[in-house]
Amino acid sequence: MFPSIQMHNTDCHCTRCNNNDQGVSQVSRHTAQHHNKRARFEAEKRSMEVDTEIIPMYQFNSVEAMDGQANSPISDAVSTFDNDIFVDNDYNGDESDTTNDNDSDDNGEEDTAEIYVEEFNNENPFAASGMPENPVHRFIATFTVLFASRYVVNKGFVVLIEFINGLLKIYGQDFQLPKSVAGLHKMTGFLSITKGIKRFVSCPNCHCIYEENMSIPPHCVFTNVGARSPCDLCGTLIDPMHNLFLGIPKRMMDWWVNKKTIGAEEFAAMKKITETIVLPRDYTKLTSKIGKGFPYMKADNWKSWVLVYSPVLLHGVLPFEIYNNWMNFVRACHYLIKPSITFDEVNSAHDYLEMFCKKATKLYTPTILTCNMHLHLHLCETIHDFGPVYGYWLFGFERYNGLLKHIKTNGKDSFETTYMRSFLSPKFTPTTTVITLSSRPFQLQSFLLASSNPHLPPKGNEPLSPLTFPLQLKKSSLMDETYYAHLLQHYKTSYDLPNLVSYQYATLTSSFVDNEITKLKFIDLLGQQYRGKNGSASCGSLVHVMFVGSDGRNTLAYAGQIQYLFTHSFTHPSNSNLHMTRMVHDYQHVFAYIKWFNTSSDRSREDDGLEFCLCCE
């Protein structure tokens, strides 16, 4: 069965089809559309007054003037112009009008002609009186003004004009573009096209918008609240995790190893020392990694190395000046990673980083300096603008990347649902907690002053931050008799109740201290989490506490390890008849049972901010 051939059913009135008695010819629909496009194209060509006889002569002269350089830009421009304009010069006027639609669809040449022949408007936007008669020169002027309006700003427009004029001179052309932007716009008629359109310029720092023809300030005039000085990085957030712990520590270690400052013998010696160090709970043990020369270190590993290990292990290994300079970086990190930080501490950290960078230029070659070290000097502005680093550094994101990586999926689709099911599983569901209420408002300034003033003895029932609650409570239990004696003495001293008795004499008086306590899994104070020693293999949080000496004037600092945290209920006898809702916080106390370390007599490292303590079981 052959396909049916569509009959001619369209009248065509073009100049090719009206040369008969009827003044019209019937052709296929496809051929009629092709003739109409050609008619519009020829009419537009006539309106532009393009002399087709000049182009071959110009092309010949151009090639001769360029000494036969067929690959020159001018030659390419001419050939491109010819291909764009004279796409159908080989058109056969005797072409049969009886070609059916099926034949036309199979003819690749006719489809190509349709692609390249574009429909023109009746008005040429670039038909300005100042345009050159040479079509190639017109193309160059039009291309320059369109390209510059889209991709070039400010003085770059003038540079582009000079560059194109230089090329025209090199190839012996007698045409030059106007040297000014306004002159080129006038030549091409670009101003009439863009009449009523305004261009604006935005400041890359504060994103303020200015009109292009207005007087634009030479620098950003925005006042950055909280910043000490104007800077191009104002309002830019620098990630402290990558800036502090994934750049400098590894770079410095690689430098020391390459310069033979640290070798296999030093690594082995440092490994032995690490086996005797009691590491804080929130830090990663690096015993094996240090012995092997720091392989496969992550940001959390480098953080432990900088803050805990390096001040102890690098002493005596690095030269004196290099070690002291490294300690400037360590001291700055100790300030910057604090969950709560004062402006004075931010300034001190900045000073330490500045000393570290300046000294590094003298101790090492200039190749040691990187852009990352320059960003150290802008961390203070990041903290001024966005607060302590715990609010935005990327440790949390990296941890969740690790969680997502270990979730098993089918490797196909709907993995989003699988991720959500994993996060909504029971292991991510909060446990049942008991909320401790407070009858007094929490004041951050008072809390910080009390923590730094040893002359204000705490009772244990001071208001805590709302972010501390709800407390993660365990089951109630009875306190060990040895520890209970210290709890009883605390209440006698804090509340000035010398007649307070033990729970064993509860039947004799109402002023006694119960031995029932409720241990806590952990407690969160201003973003810092404290835990007890849960089991023999677990490590409780380490603390540094100030005490007032026996003379009442000197303050002594002691280091210790939290064994467990607990809450205890105690009601002052004089307040026992008050309404319960006013006494909820007063009788609820939160304590930490701490094992204190003995202070060593070794004071050789006090200048480095290190104190040696002896851990006794």
Coordinates of C-alpha atoms in Angstrom, one line a residue:
M1 CA 0.0 0.0 0.0
F2 CA 1.7 3.2 -1.2
P3 CA 1.2 6.4 0.8
S4 CA -1.2 8.9 -0.7
I5 CA 0.3 12.0 -2.3
Q6 CA -1.1 15.3 -1.1
M7 CA -2.4 17.5 -3.9
H8 CA -1.5 21.1 -4.5
N9 CA -4.1 23.1 -2.7
T10 CA -2.4 26.5 -1.9
D11 CA -2.2 29.6 -4.0
C12 CA 1.2 31.3 -4.2
H13 CA 1.4 35.0 -5.4
C14 CA 5.2 35.5 -5.2
T15 CA 7.1 36.9 -8.1
R16 CA 8.1 33.5 -9.3
C17 CA 4.5 32.1 -9.3
N18 CA 2.6 35.1 -10.7
N19 CA 4.3 35.1 -14.1
N20 CA 1.2 33.6 -15.8
D21 CA -2.2 34.6 -17.1
Q22 CA -3.9 33.8 -13.8
G23 CA -1.3 35.7 -11.7
V24 CA -1.2 32.8 -9.3
S25 CA 0.1 29.3 -9.1
Q26 CA -1.0 26.3 -7.0
V27 CA 1.8 24.8 -5.1
S28 CA 2.1 22.6 -2.0
R29 CA 1.8 24.2 1.4
H30 CA 5.5 23.6 2.2
T31 CA 6.6 25.3 -1.0
A32 CA 4.3 28.2 -0.5
Q33 CA 5.8 28.8 3.0
H34 CA 9.3 28.6 1.5
H35 CA 8.5 31.2 -1.3
N36 CA 6.9 33.6 1.3
K37 CA 10.0 33.5 3.4
R38 CA 12.2 34.2 0.4
A39 CA 10.1 37.1 -0.6
R40 CA 10.3 38.7 2.8
F41 CA 14.1 38.2 2.8
E42 CA 14.6 39.8 -0.6
A43 CA 12.4 42.8 0.4
E44 CA 14.5 43.3 3.6
K45 CA 17.7 42.9 1.5
R46 CA 16.6 45.6 -0.8
S47 CA 15.7 47.9 2.1
M48 CA 19.2 47.6 3.5
E49 CA 20.6 48.5 0.0
V50 CA 23.2 45.8 0.0
D51 CA 25.0 45.6 -3.4
T52 CA 25.7 42.0 -4.0
E53 CA 28.2 42.8 -6.7
I54 CA 30.6 44.5 -4.2
I55 CA 31.0 41.5 -1.9
P56 CA 33.0 39.2 -4.3
M57 CA 35.3 42.2 -5.2
Y58 CA 35.8 43.1 -1.6
Q59 CA 36.6 39.6 -0.6
F60 CA 39.2 39.4 -3.4
N61 CA 40.8 42.7 -2.4
S62 CA 40.8 41.7 1.3
V63 CA 42.5 38.4 0.6
E64 CA 45.1 40.2 -1.6
A65 CA 45.8 42.8 1.0
M66 CA 46.3 40.2 3.6
D67 CA 48.9 38.3 1.6
G68 CA 46.8 35.2 1.3
Q69 CA 46.2 34.6 5.0
A70 CA 43.1 32.6 4.6
N71 CA 42.8 32.0 8.4
S72 CA 42.8 35.7 9.3
P73 CA 39.8 37.1 11.3
I74 CA 38.8 39.4 8.5
S75 CA 38.6 36.5 6.1
D76 CA 36.6 34.5 8.5
A77 CA 34.2 37.4 9.0
V78 CA 33.6 37.8 5.3
S79 CA 33.0 34.1 4.8
T80 CA 30.6 34.0 7.7
F81 CA 28.8 37.0 6.4
D82 CA 28.4 35.4 3.0
N83 CA 27.1 32.2 4.4
D84 CA 24.5 34.0 6.5
I85 CA 23.2 36.3 3.8
F86 CA 23.4 34.2 0.6
V87 CA 22.2 31.0 1.8
D88 CA 20.0 30.3 -1.2
N89 CA 22.1 31.8 -4.0
D90 CA 22.0 28.4 -5.8
Y91 CA 18.3 28.3 -5.9
N92 CA 16.9 26.9 -9.1
G93 CA 14.2 29.1 -10.6
D94 CA 12.9 26.1 -12.7
E95 CA 12.3 24.0 -9.6
S96 CA 9.2 22.0 -10.0
D97 CA 6.3 23.3 -7.9
T98 CA 4.6 20.0 -7.9
T99 CA 7.0 18.5 -5.2
N100 CA 4.8 16.9 -2.6
D101 CA 5.2 17.2 1.1
N102 CA 6.8 13.9 1.6
D103 CA 9.6 14.7 -0.8
S104 CA 10.1 18.1 0.8
D105 CA 10.4 16.5 4.2
D106 CA 13.1 14.1 3.0
N107 CA 15.1 16.9 1.4
G108 CA 17.9 17.9 3.8
E109 CA 18.9 21.0 1.8
E110 CA 15.5 22.5 1.9
D111 CA 15.3 22.0 5.7
T112 CA 18.7 23.6 6.0
A113 CA 17.5 26.6 4.1
E114 CA 14.6 27.0 6.5
I115 CA 17.0 26.9 9.5
Y116 CA 19.3 29.6 8.2
V117 CA 16.7 32.0 6.7
E118 CA 15.3 34.0 9.6
E119 CA 12.3 36.2 9.6
F120 CA 13.1 39.9 9.6
N121 CA 11.0 42.8 11.0
N122 CA 10.2 45.6 8.7
E123 CA 12.4 48.0 10.7
N124 CA 16.2 47.4 10.9
P125 CA 17.3 48.5 14.4
F126 CA 20.9 49.2 13.2
A127 CA 20.0 51.1 10.1
A128 CA 21.7 54.3 11.4
S129 CA 23.0 57.0 9.1
G130 CA 26.5 56.8 10.6
M131 CA 27.0 53.1 9.9
P132 CA 29.7 52.3 7.3
E133 CA 28.6 51.0 3.9
N134 CA 30.9 48.0 3.9
P135 CA 28.8 45.1 5.4
V136 CA 31.8 43.6 7.2
H137 CA 32.6 46.9 8.9
R138 CA 28.9 47.1 9.8
F139 CA 29.2 43.6 11.3
I140 CA 32.3 44.6 13.3
A141 CA 30.6 47.7 14.7
T142 CA 27.4 45.9 15.6
F143 CA 29.2 43.0 17.2
T144 CA 31.4 45.3 19.3
V145 CA 28.5 47.3 20.7
L146 CA 26.4 44.2 21.5
F147 CA 29.2 42.3 23.0
A148 CA 30.3 45.2 25.2
S149 CA 26.8 45.9 26.4
R150 CA 26.5 42.3 27.6
Y151 CA 29.9 41.3 28.8
V152 CA 32.1 44.4 29.3
V153 CA 31.7 47.1 32.0
N154 CA 33.4 50.5 32.8
K155 CA 36.8 51.1 31.1
G156 CA 36.8 47.6 29.5
F157 CA 34.6 49.0 26.7
V158 CA 37.3 51.5 25.7
V159 CA 40.0 48.8 25.9
L160 CA 37.9 46.6 23.6
I161 CA 37.6 49.4 21.0
E162 CA 41.3 50.0 21.1
F163 CA 42.0 46.3 20.6
I164 CA 39.7 46.0 17.6
N165 CA 41.1 49.2 16.0
G166 CA 44.5 47.7 16.4
L167 CA 43.5 44.5 14.6
L168 CA 42.0 46.6 11.8
K169 CA 45.3 48.5 11.4
I170 CA 47.3 45.2 11.3
Y171 CA 45.2 43.9 8.5
G172 CA 45.3 47.1 6.5
Q173 CA 41.7 48.1 6.8
D174 CA 40.7 51.7 6.1
F175 CA 38.0 51.6 8.8
Q176 CA 38.3 52.5 12.5
L177 CA 35.7 52.4 15.3
P178 CA 35.0 55.7 17.2
K179 CA 37.4 55.9 20.1
S180 CA 34.7 56.8 22.6
V181 CA 31.8 54.7 23.8
A182 CA 29.3 57.5 23.0
G183 CA 30.6 57.8 19.5
L184 CA 30.2 54.1 18.8
H185 CA 26.7 54.2 20.2
K186 CA 25.8 57.1 17.9
M187 CA 27.3 55.3 14.9
T188 CA 25.3 52.1 15.4
G189 CA 22.1 53.8 16.6
F190 CA 22.4 51.8 19.9
L191 CA 21.2 54.8 21.9
S192 CA 17.8 54.9 20.1
I193 CA 17.4 51.1 20.8
T194 CA 18.2 51.4 24.5
K195 CA 16.3 54.6 25.1
G196 CA 14.5 54.5 28.4
I197 CA 16.7 51.5 29.7
K198 CA 18.8 52.3 32.8
R199 CA 21.9 50.3 33.9
F200 CA 22.9 49.9 37.5
V201 CA 26.0 48.9 39.4
S202 CA 26.0 47.0 42.6
C203 CA 28.6 47.1 45.4
P204 CA 30.1 43.6 45.9
N205 CA 30.4 44.2 49.7
C206 CA 27.1 45.7 50.8
H207 CA 25.1 45.1 47.6
C208 CA 24.0 48.8 47.4
I209 CA 22.6 49.7 43.9
Y210 CA 23.9 52.8 42.0
E211 CA 22.9 54.2 38.6
E212 CA 25.7 53.8 36.1
N213 CA 25.8 57.5 35.3
M214 CA 25.7 58.6 38.9
S215 CA 28.8 59.5 41.0
I216 CA 29.8 56.1 42.5
P217 CA 32.0 56.2 45.6
P218 CA 35.5 54.7 45.1
H219 CA 35.0 52.3 48.0
C220 CA 32.3 50.8 50.0
V221 CA 30.8 53.3 52.5
F222 CA 28.7 50.8 54.4
T223 CA 29.5 50.7 58.1
N224 CA 29.8 47.1 59.3
V225 CA 28.4 47.0 62.8
G226 CA 30.7 45.2 65.2
A227 CA 33.8 45.2 62.9
R228 CA 36.9 47.0 64.1
S229 CA 37.9 48.3 60.7
P230 CA 36.4 48.4 57.2
C231 CA 37.4 45.3 55.1
D232 CA 36.5 43.7 51.8
L233 CA 35.4 40.6 53.7
C234 CA 32.8 42.3 55.8
G235 CA 29.8 40.1 56.3
T236 CA 31.6 37.1 54.9
L237 CA 31.5 33.9 57.0
I238 CA 34.8 32.0 57.3
D239 CA 34.5 28.4 58.4
P240 CA 36.8 28.0 61.5
M241 CA 37.0 24.2 61.1
H242 CA 38.7 24.4 57.7
N243 CA 40.5 27.6 58.4
L244 CA 42.1 26.5 61.7
F245 CA 42.3 22.7 61.7
L246 CA 42.4 21.5 58.1
G247 CA 45.0 24.0 56.8
I248 CA 47.8 25.2 59.1
P249 CA 48.4 22.0 61.3
K250 CA 48.9 19.7 58.3
R251 CA 51.0 22.3 56.4
M252 CA 53.3 22.9 59.3
M253 CA 53.7 19.2 60.1
D254 CA 54.6 18.5 56.4
W255 CA 57.1 21.3 56.5
W256 CA 58.8 20.0 59.7
V257 CA 59.0 16.5 58.3
N258 CA 60.4 17.6 55.0
K259 CA 63.0 19.7 56.7
K260 CA 64.0 16.7 58.9
T261 CA 63.0 18.6 62.0
I262 CA 60.7 15.7 63.0
G263 CA 61.4 12.1 62.0
A264 CA 60.6 8.5 62.8
E265 CA 62.5 8.6 66.1
E266 CA 60.6 11.7 67.3
F267 CA 57.3 10.1 66.3
A268 CA 58.1 7.0 68.3
A269 CA 59.0 9.1 71.4
M270 CA 55.9 11.2 71.1
K271 CA 53.7 8.0 70.9
K272 CA 55.1 6.8 74.3
I273 CA 54.2 10.1 75.9
T274 CA 50.6 10.0 74.5
E275 CA 50.0 6.7 76.3
T276 CA 50.3 8.5 79.7
I277 CA 48.0 11.5 78.8
V278 CA 44.5 11.5 80.2
L279 CA 42.5 13.0 77.3
P280 CA 39.4 15.1 77.8
R281 CA 36.2 13.3 76.7
D282 CA 35.4 15.5 73.7
Y283 CA 38.8 14.9 72.0
T284 CA 40.0 12.1 69.8
K285 CA 42.9 9.8 70.8
L286 CA 45.8 10.0 68.4
T287 CA 48.2 7.5 69.9
S288 CA 48.5 5.2 66.8
K289 CA 48.3 8.1 64.3
I290 CA 51.1 10.0 66.0
G291 CA 53.3 6.9 66.0
K292 CA 52.7 6.4 62.2
G293 CA 53.3 10.1 61.2
F294 CA 49.7 11.4 61.1
P295 CA 48.1 9.4 58.3
Y296 CA 44.5 10.0 57.2
M297 CA 43.9 12.9 59.7
K298 CA 40.5 14.6 59.7
A299 CA 39.5 17.9 61.2
D300 CA 38.6 16.4 64.5
N301 CA 41.9 14.7 64.7
W302 CA 43.8 17.9 64.0
K303 CA 41.8 19.7 66.5
S304 CA 42.9 17.3 69.2
W305 CA 46.5 17.6 68.0
V306 CA 46.5 21.4 68.1
L307 CA 44.7 21.9 71.5
V308 CA 45.9 18.9 73.6
Y309 CA 48.8 17.0 72.2
S310 CA 51.1 19.5 70.4
P311 CA 51.8 21.8 73.4
V312 CA 53.2 18.8 75.3
L313 CA 54.7 16.7 72.5
L314 CA 56.5 19.4 70.5
H315 CA 58.3 20.9 73.4
G316 CA 62.0 20.0 73.1
V317 CA 61.4 18.6 69.6
L318 CA 61.0 21.9 67.6
P319 CA 63.6 24.7 67.8
F320 CA 62.8 27.2 70.5
E321 CA 61.6 30.0 68.2
I322 CA 59.6 27.7 66.0
Y323 CA 57.9 26.2 69.1
N324 CA 57.1 29.6 70.6
N325 CA 55.6 30.7 67.3
W326 CA 53.5 27.6 67.1
M327 CA 52.2 28.2 70.6
N328 CA 50.8 31.6 69.4
F329 CA 48.6 29.6 67.0
V330 CA 47.6 27.2 69.8
R331 CA 46.7 30.0 72.2
A332 CA 44.5 31.7 69.5
C333 CA 42.7 28.4 68.9
H334 CA 42.0 27.9 72.6
Y335 CA 40.2 31.3 72.6
L336 CA 38.4 30.9 69.3
I337 CA 36.8 27.5 70.0
K338 CA 35.1 28.6 73.2
P339 CA 31.3 28.2 73.2
S340 CA 31.0 31.6 74.8
I341 CA 33.6 34.3 74.2
T342 CA 34.1 37.9 75.2
F343 CA 35.3 40.7 72.9
D344 CA 38.5 40.9 74.8
E345 CA 39.2 37.3 74.1
V346 CA 38.4 37.7 70.4
N347 CA 41.0 40.6 70.3
S348 CA 43.5 38.5 72.1
A349 CA 43.0 35.6 69.7
H350 CA 43.5 38.0 66.8
D351 CA 46.7 39.3 68.3
Y352 CA 48.1 35.8 68.7
L353 CA 47.2 34.9 65.1
E354 CA 48.8 38.1 63.8
M355 CA 52.0 37.4 65.7
F356 CA 52.0 33.8 64.4
C357 CA 51.7 35.0 60.7
K358 CA 54.2 37.7 61.0
K359 CA 56.8 35.5 62.7
A360 CA 56.2 32.7 60.1
T361 CA 57.5 35.0 57.4
K362 CA 60.8 35.2 59.2
L363 CA 61.1 31.6 60.4
Y364 CA 60.1 30.0 57.1
T365 CA 60.4 30.8 53.4
P366 CA 57.6 32.8 51.7
T367 CA 56.2 29.7 50.2
I368 CA 54.8 28.7 53.6
L369 CA 52.3 31.6 53.4
T370 CA 48.9 30.8 52.0
C371 CA 45.6 32.6 51.5
N372 CA 44.3 30.5 54.4
M373 CA 46.8 32.2 56.7
H374 CA 45.5 35.6 55.5
L375 CA 42.0 34.5 56.4
H376 CA 43.2 33.9 60.0
L377 CA 43.3 37.7 60.4
H378 CA 39.6 38.0 59.5
L379 CA 38.2 35.4 61.9
C380 CA 37.7 38.1 64.5
E381 CA 35.4 39.9 62.2
T382 CA 33.5 36.7 61.5
I383 CA 32.9 36.2 65.3
H384 CA 31.9 39.9 65.7
D385 CA 29.3 39.5 62.9
F386 CA 28.0 35.9 63.6
G387 CA 28.9 35.1 67.1
P388 CA 30.9 32.1 68.6
V389 CA 32.2 29.5 66.2
Y390 CA 29.9 26.7 67.5
G391 CA 27.0 28.4 65.7
Y392 CA 28.3 27.9 62.2
W393 CA 31.5 25.9 61.9
L394 CA 31.1 22.7 59.8
F395 CA 31.8 20.0 62.3
G396 CA 28.1 19.2 62.5
F397 CA 27.7 19.1 58.7
E398 CA 30.7 16.8 58.4
R399 CA 29.3 14.5 61.1
Y400 CA 25.9 14.2 59.3
N401 CA 27.8 13.5 56.1
G402 CA 29.2 10.5 57.9
L403 CA 25.8 9.4 59.0
L404 CA 24.3 9.7 55.6
K405 CA 27.2 7.8 54.1
H406 CA 26.5 4.7 56.2
I407 CA 22.8 4.6 55.5
K408 CA 22.1 1.6 53.3
T409 CA 20.0 2.4 50.1
N410 CA 19.1 0.3 47.1
G411 CA 21.1 2.5 44.8
K412 CA 18.1 3.4 42.7
D413 CA 15.5 6.0 43.6
S414 CA 13.5 7.2 46.6
F415 CA 16.6 7.4 48.7
E416 CA 15.2 10.6 50.4
T417 CA 12.5 8.5 52.0
T418 CA 15.1 6.0 53.2
Y419 CA 17.1 8.8 54.8
M420 CA 14.1 10.2 56.6
R421 CA 13.1 6.8 57.9
S422 CA 16.6 6.4 59.3
F423 CA 16.5 9.8 61.0
L424 CA 13.0 9.1 62.4
S425 CA 14.1 5.7 63.8
P426 CA 14.0 5.2 67.6
K427 CA 17.8 5.9 68.0
F428 CA 17.2 9.5 66.9
T429 CA 14.0 9.9 69.0
P430 CA 14.6 11.9 72.3
T431 CA 14.1 9.9 75.5
T432 CA 11.6 10.8 78.2
T433 CA 13.0 13.7 80.3
V434 CA 11.9 15.6 83.4
I435 CA 11.9 19.4 83.2
T436 CA 13.3 21.3 86.1
L437 CA 11.5 24.6 86.6
S438 CA 13.0 27.8 87.8
S439 CA 11.3 30.4 90.0
R440 CA 14.0 32.9 89.2
P441 CA 15.0 34.2 85.8
F442 CA 18.3 33.2 84.3
Q443 CA 20.7 36.1 83.6
L444 CA 23.7 35.3 81.5
Q445 CA 25.9 38.1 82.8
S446 CA 25.3 37.1 86.4
F447 CA 26.0 33.5 85.5
L448 CA 29.4 34.3 83.9
L449 CA 30.5 36.7 86.6
A450 CA 29.7 34.0 89.3
S451 CA 31.7 31.4 87.4
S452 CA 34.8 33.7 87.4
N453 CA 34.4 35.0 90.9
P454 CA 35.5 32.4 93.5
H455 CA 34.3 34.7 96.3
L456 CA 30.7 33.9 95.5
P457 CA 30.2 30.4 96.9
P458 CA 27.7 28.5 94.8
K459 CA 24.9 26.6 96.5
G460 CA 24.0 24.4 93.6
N461 CA 20.5 25.7 93.0
E462 CA 21.4 28.8 90.9
P463 CA 19.3 29.5 87.8
L464 CA 20.6 27.6 84.8
S465 CA 20.2 28.5 81.1
P466 CA 16.9 27.5 79.5
L467 CA 18.9 25.6 76.9
T468 CA 20.1 23.3 79.7
F469 CA 16.6 21.9 80.1
P470 CA 15.2 19.3 79.9
L471 CA 17.7 17.4 82.0
Q472 CA 18.6 13.9 80.9
L473 CA 17.8 12.0 84.1
K474 CA 18.6 8.4 85.0
K475 CA 16.8 6.3 87.7
S476 CA 16.9 7.4 91.3
S477 CA 19.5 5.7 93.5
L478 CA 21.0 6.0 97.0
M479 CA 24.2 7.8 97.4
D480 CA 27.3 6.1 98.7
E481 CA 27.9 6.8 102.4
T482 CA 31.4 8.1 101.8
Y483 CA 30.2 10.6 99.3
Y484 CA 27.1 11.5 101.3
A485 CA 29.2 12.9 104.1
H486 CA 30.6 15.5 101.8
L487 CA 27.1 16.4 100.6
L488 CA 25.9 16.9 104.1
Q489 CA 28.9 19.1 104.9
H490 CA 28.2 21.2 101.8
Y491 CA 24.6 22.0 102.9
K492 CA 25.8 22.9 106.5
T493 CA 28.4 25.4 105.1
S494 CA 26.4 26.9 102.3
Y495 CA 23.2 27.5 104.2
D496 CA 24.9 28.1 107.6
L497 CA 22.9 25.3 109.2
P498 CA 25.4 23.7 111.7
N499 CA 22.5 21.7 113.3
L500 CA 21.6 19.9 110.1
V501 CA 21.6 16.1 110.6
S502 CA 21.9 13.0 108.4
Y503 CA 19.0 11.1 107.0
Q504 CA 19.6 8.4 109.7
Y505 CA 18.2 10.8 112.3
A506 CA 15.2 11.9 110.2
T507 CA 12.7 10.8 112.9
L508 CA 14.2 13.2 115.4
T509 CA 14.0 16.4 113.4
S510 CA 12.7 17.8 110.1
S511 CA 16.1 19.4 109.3
F512 CA 17.9 16.6 107.6
V513 CA 19.5 15.7 104.2
D514 CA 18.1 12.8 102.2
N515 CA 20.5 10.3 100.6
E516 CA 18.4 9.8 97.5
I517 CA 19.9 11.2 94.3
T518 CA 19.1 11.1 90.6
K519 CA 22.1 10.9 88.3
L520 CA 22.3 12.7 85.0
K521 CA 23.5 11.4 81.6
F522 CA 25.1 14.8 80.9
I523 CA 24.4 18.5 81.3
D524 CA 24.7 21.3 78.7
L525 CA 26.0 24.7 79.9
L526 CA 26.1 27.4 77.3
G527 CA 26.8 25.0 74.5
Q528 CA 29.5 23.0 76.4
Q529 CA 28.4 19.5 77.3
Y530 CA 29.7 17.9 80.5
R531 CA 29.6 14.1 81.2
G532 CA 30.4 11.8 84.0
K533 CA 32.6 8.7 83.9
N534 CA 30.1 6.1 82.8
G535 CA 32.0 2.9 83.4
S536 CA 35.6 2.0 83.7
A537 CA 36.4 2.5 80.0
S538 CA 34.6 5.8 79.7
C539 CA 36.3 9.2 80.3
G540 CA 34.5 11.9 82.2
S541 CA 34.8 15.6 81.4
L542 CA 37.9 17.4 82.7
V543 CA 37.3 20.7 84.6
H544 CA 39.4 23.5 86.0
V545 CA 38.0 25.0 89.1
M546 CA 39.1 28.0 91.3
F547 CA 39.0 27.9 95.1
V548 CA 39.6 30.6 97.7
G549 CA 42.6 29.9 99.9
S550 CA 42.4 29.6 103.6
D551 CA 43.6 33.2 104.0
G552 CA 40.6 34.4 102.1
R553 CA 42.7 36.4 99.6
N554 CA 44.5 34.0 97.3
T555 CA 42.7 31.9 94.7
L556 CA 43.9 28.4 93.8
A557 CA 43.0 26.5 90.6
Y558 CA 42.6 22.7 90.6
A559 CA 42.1 20.3 87.8
G560 CA 39.8 17.3 88.1
Q561 CA 37.6 14.8 86.3
I562 CA 33.9 14.5 86.7
Q563 CA 32.9 11.0 88.0
Y564 CA 29.1 11.6 87.8
L565 CA 26.5 14.3 87.7
F566 CA 23.4 14.2 89.9
T567 CA 20.4 16.2 91.2
H568 CA 19.4 16.3 94.9
S569 CA 16.4 17.8 96.6
F570 CA 16.9 19.8 99.8
T571 CA 14.4 22.2 101.4
H572 CA 15.7 24.9 103.7
P573 CA 13.9 24.5 107.1
S574 CA 12.8 28.2 107.2
N575 CA 11.1 27.9 103.8
S576 CA 9.3 24.5 104.3
N577 CA 5.9 26.1 104.7
L578 CA 6.0 28.1 101.5
H579 CA 3.9 27.2 98.5
M580 CA 5.5 24.4 96.4
T581 CA 5.4 26.4 93.1
R582 CA 7.8 29.0 94.6
M583 CA 10.1 26.3 95.9
V584 CA 10.6 24.1 92.9
H585 CA 14.0 25.6 91.9
D586 CA 15.1 26.4 95.5
Y587 CA 15.1 22.8 96.6
Q588 CA 16.4 21.3 93.3
H589 CA 20.2 21.2 93.3
V590 CA 22.6 20.1 90.6
F591 CA 26.0 18.7 91.6
A592 CA 29.1 17.1 90.0
Y593 CA 31.1 14.6 91.9
I594 CA 34.8 15.3 90.9
K595 CA 38.0 13.4 91.4
W596 CA 40.8 16.0 91.9
F597 CA 44.2 15.6 90.5
N598 CA 47.3 16.2 92.6
T599 CA 49.4 19.2 91.5
S600 CA 52.9 18.4 90.4
S601 CA 55.9 20.4 91.6
D602 CA 57.1 20.7 88.0
R603 CA 56.7 24.4 87.0
S604 CA 58.9 24.4 84.0
R605 CA 56.0 24.8 81.5
E606 CA 54.1 27.6 83.2
D607 CA 55.2 30.1 80.6
D608 CA 53.6 27.9 77.9
G609 CA 50.3 27.8 79.9
L610 CA 50.8 24.1 80.9
E611 CA 50.4 22.6 84.3
F612 CA 51.3 19.0 85.1
C613 CA 48.9 17.1 87.3
L614 CA 49.2 13.6 88.7
C615 CA 46.2 11.3 88.3
C616 CA 45.8 9.0 91.3
E617 CA 43.3 6.2 91.5

